[in-house]
Amino acid sequence: MENGSFNYCNLPPWVIASRHFNDNPQPLEIQGVKEGNRFLFEKLASISSQEERALIFNDFMSVKFQLHNWQDQATDTARKSIKNSYLRFLRGWMMDSNSVEGAVLKRWVESRMGITPTFHRARISDIHSEAYFDFSVDVMKGSARTNAIQSQLDLLYEYCQFELVRKYPAALTIPLYRGTYDANEHSVLEQIGKREQIVRLNNLVSFTSDEERAWEFGSTVWRVEVPLSKIFFYNDLLPGSIMKGEGEYLIIGGEYRVRQVMCTL
């Protein structure tokens, strides 16, 4: 599939989605997010404790998007709209990446990064296909459940990037692993060697930092060097994270060089 022509990022979609970007990573920023929330990031920069920074981020999100006032709303619809925050969508992804929550997260990548999804319940061949229409219906269902979800996800991504620089101060990429039972479900763009390929991944994909954990999710495990700037969320970013214990990372997709890991069992 072709990537979109437009995005809200500092680099064009075809650059972000390319294998060449992964070989030469650059910082990514969502236009206006850090500038519009300058007070938050200045405050975070003054705090040495990661746990304290995470609590401040949660409090900021609660106040900015009125997430703590859901019980005060006059109707059930209004209460659900505010109660279902970005945390609800992360939980939904963990349960099923093809859920309506998963569709909303994939739409965020599509609108902000300009990378179109290649799979949601079914393979998406192009934006005129029935599968893309069904994906868009799920997006609408999910977006109706909450308040300004795209803006919430903008801030989540920028906060994730803020923390990654501190978590990996000397790195531009980190090795992550993905297990799959059907490696052929991904589009192979180039066969480099017996165990190495260039593949087109969906626009948002789950990986893990734990190689052994990856084997629980498939008979084939890939090792990938992922740019920090293409990590949307990771397991211990927030206190009491729903993904703790799995080493899970949500990464922005596109073209990736993958290397098949040999099973040592």
mmCIF file of N, CA and C in Angstrom, residues 54 57-59 61-62 65 67 82-92 105 146-147 149 152-153 156 233 238 242:
data_model
loop_
_atom_site.group_PDB
_atom_site.id
_atom_site.type_symbol
_atom_site.label_atom_id
_atom_site.label_comp_id
_atom_site.label_asym_id
_atom_site.label_seq_id
_atom_site.Cartn_x
_atom_site.Cartn_y
_atom_site.Cartn_z
ATOM 1 N N ALA A 54 5.771 10.125 35.980
ATOM 2 C CA ALA A 54 4.602 9.405 35.466
ATOM 3 C C ALA A 54 3.331 9.832 36.182
ATOM 4 N N PHE A 57 2.333 13.209 34.863
ATOM 5 C CA PHE A 57 1.731 13.083 33.536
ATOM 6 C C PHE A 57 0.278 12.626 33.659
ATOM 7 N N ASN A 58 0.019 11.604 34.478
ATOM 8 C CA ASN A 58 -1.351 11.127 34.662
ATOM 9 C C ASN A 58 -2.253 12.229 35.192
ATOM 10 N N ASP A 59 -1.757 12.994 36.160
ATOM 11 C CA ASP A 59 -2.556 14.080 36.734
ATOM 12 C C ASP A 59 -2.833 15.159 35.684
ATOM 13 N N MET A 61 -3.005 14.790 32.418
ATOM 14 C CA MET A 61 -4.002 14.267 31.471
ATOM 15 C C MET A 61 -5.401 14.315 32.079
ATOM 16 N N SER A 62 -5.502 13.967 33.343
ATOM 17 C CA SER A 62 -6.801 13.962 34.015
ATOM 18 C C SER A 62 -7.416 15.353 34.038
ATOM 19 N N PHE A 65 -8.075 16.882 30.180
ATOM 20 C CA PHE A 65 -9.199 16.287 29.461
ATOM 21 C C PHE A 65 -10.386 15.972 30.374
ATOM 22 N N LEU A 67 -10.793 14.067 32.840
ATOM 23 C CA LEU A 67 -11.043 12.637 33.015
ATOM 24 C C LEU A 67 -11.547 12.309 34.417
ATOM 25 N N ILE A 82 -16.126 10.659 28.798
ATOM 26 C CA ILE A 82 -14.996 11.173 29.557
ATOM 27 C C ILE A 82 -14.279 10.050 30.308
ATOM 28 N N LYS A 83 -15.027 9.068 30.803
ATOM 29 C CA LYS A 83 -14.415 7.970 31.573
ATOM 30 C C LYS A 83 -13.471 7.142 30.709
ATOM 31 N N ASN A 84 -13.831 6.946 29.437
ATOM 32 C CA ASN A 84 -13.029 6.094 28.558
ATOM 33 C C ASN A 84 -11.836 6.869 28.008
ATOM 34 N N SER A 85 -10.774 6.912 28.784
ATOM 35 C CA SER A 85 -9.583 7.672 28.424
ATOM 36 C C SER A 85 -8.639 6.840 27.575
ATOM 37 N N TYR A 86 -7.460 7.389 27.309
ATOM 38 C CA TYR A 86 -6.419 6.685 26.549
ATOM 39 C C TYR A 86 -6.068 5.341 27.178
ATOM 40 N N LEU A 87 -6.228 5.218 28.505
ATOM 41 C CA LEU A 87 -5.932 3.940 29.175
ATOM 42 C C LEU A 87 -6.883 2.844 28.712
ATOM 43 N N ARG A 88 -8.135 3.209 28.468
ATOM 44 C CA ARG A 88 -9.109 2.242 27.962
ATOM 45 C C ARG A 88 -8.659 1.690 26.602
ATOM 46 N N PHE A 89 -8.093 2.515 25.775
ATOM 47 C CA PHE A 89 -7.699 2.094 24.436
ATOM 48 C C PHE A 89 -6.446 1.228 24.474
ATOM 49 N N LEU A 90 -5.551 1.512 25.409
ATOM 50 C CA LEU A 90 -4.389 0.640 25.588
ATOM 51 C C LEU A 90 -4.824 -0.741 26.081
ATOM 52 N N ARG A 91 -5.769 -0.776 27.001
ATOM 53 C CA ARG A 91 -6.290 -2.064 27.477
ATOM 54 C C ARG A 91 -6.972 -2.825 26.344
ATOM 55 N N GLY A 92 -7.737 -2.103 25.535
ATOM 56 C CA GLY A 92 -8.418 -2.739 24.416
ATOM 57 C C GLY A 92 -7.445 -3.345 23.433
ATOM 58 N N LEU A 105 -6.350 3.368 17.669
ATOM 59 C CA LEU A 105 -4.902 3.541 17.763
ATOM 60 C C LEU A 105 -4.260 3.514 16.369
ATOM 61 N N THR A 146 -15.133 8.338 23.699
ATOM 62 C CA THR A 146 -14.279 9.117 24.589
ATOM 63 C C THR A 146 -14.152 10.551 24.110
ATOM 64 N N ASN A 147 -13.437 11.338 24.909
ATOM 65 C CA ASN A 147 -13.303 12.772 24.684
ATOM 66 C C ASN A 147 -11.918 13.087 24.121
ATOM 67 N N ILE A 149 -9.845 11.807 21.926
ATOM 68 C CA ILE A 149 -8.889 10.711 22.066
ATOM 69 C C ILE A 149 -7.631 10.935 21.249
ATOM 70 N N GLN A 152 -5.363 13.100 23.193
ATOM 71 C CA GLN A 152 -4.803 12.343 24.311
ATOM 72 C C GLN A 152 -3.632 11.474 23.840
ATOM 73 N N LEU A 153 -3.800 10.827 22.695
ATOM 74 C CA LEU A 153 -2.750 9.960 22.167
ATOM 75 C C LEU A 153 -1.542 10.774 21.701
ATOM 76 N N LEU A 156 0.394 11.303 24.812
ATOM 77 C CA LEU A 156 0.982 10.039 25.255
ATOM 78 C C LEU A 156 2.249 9.733 24.462
ATOM 79 N N PHE A 233 4.463 3.405 22.705
ATOM 80 C CA PHE A 233 4.173 3.130 24.110
ATOM 81 C C PHE A 233 4.985 1.913 24.526
ATOM 82 N N LEU A 238 4.029 3.965 32.388
ATOM 83 C CA LEU A 238 3.109 4.530 33.369
ATOM 84 C C LEU A 238 3.050 3.650 34.616
ATOM 85 N N ILE A 242 -0.809 -1.614 32.448
ATOM 86 C CA ILE A 242 -1.554 -2.819 32.101
ATOM 87 C C ILE A 242 -0.691 -3.829 31.376
#
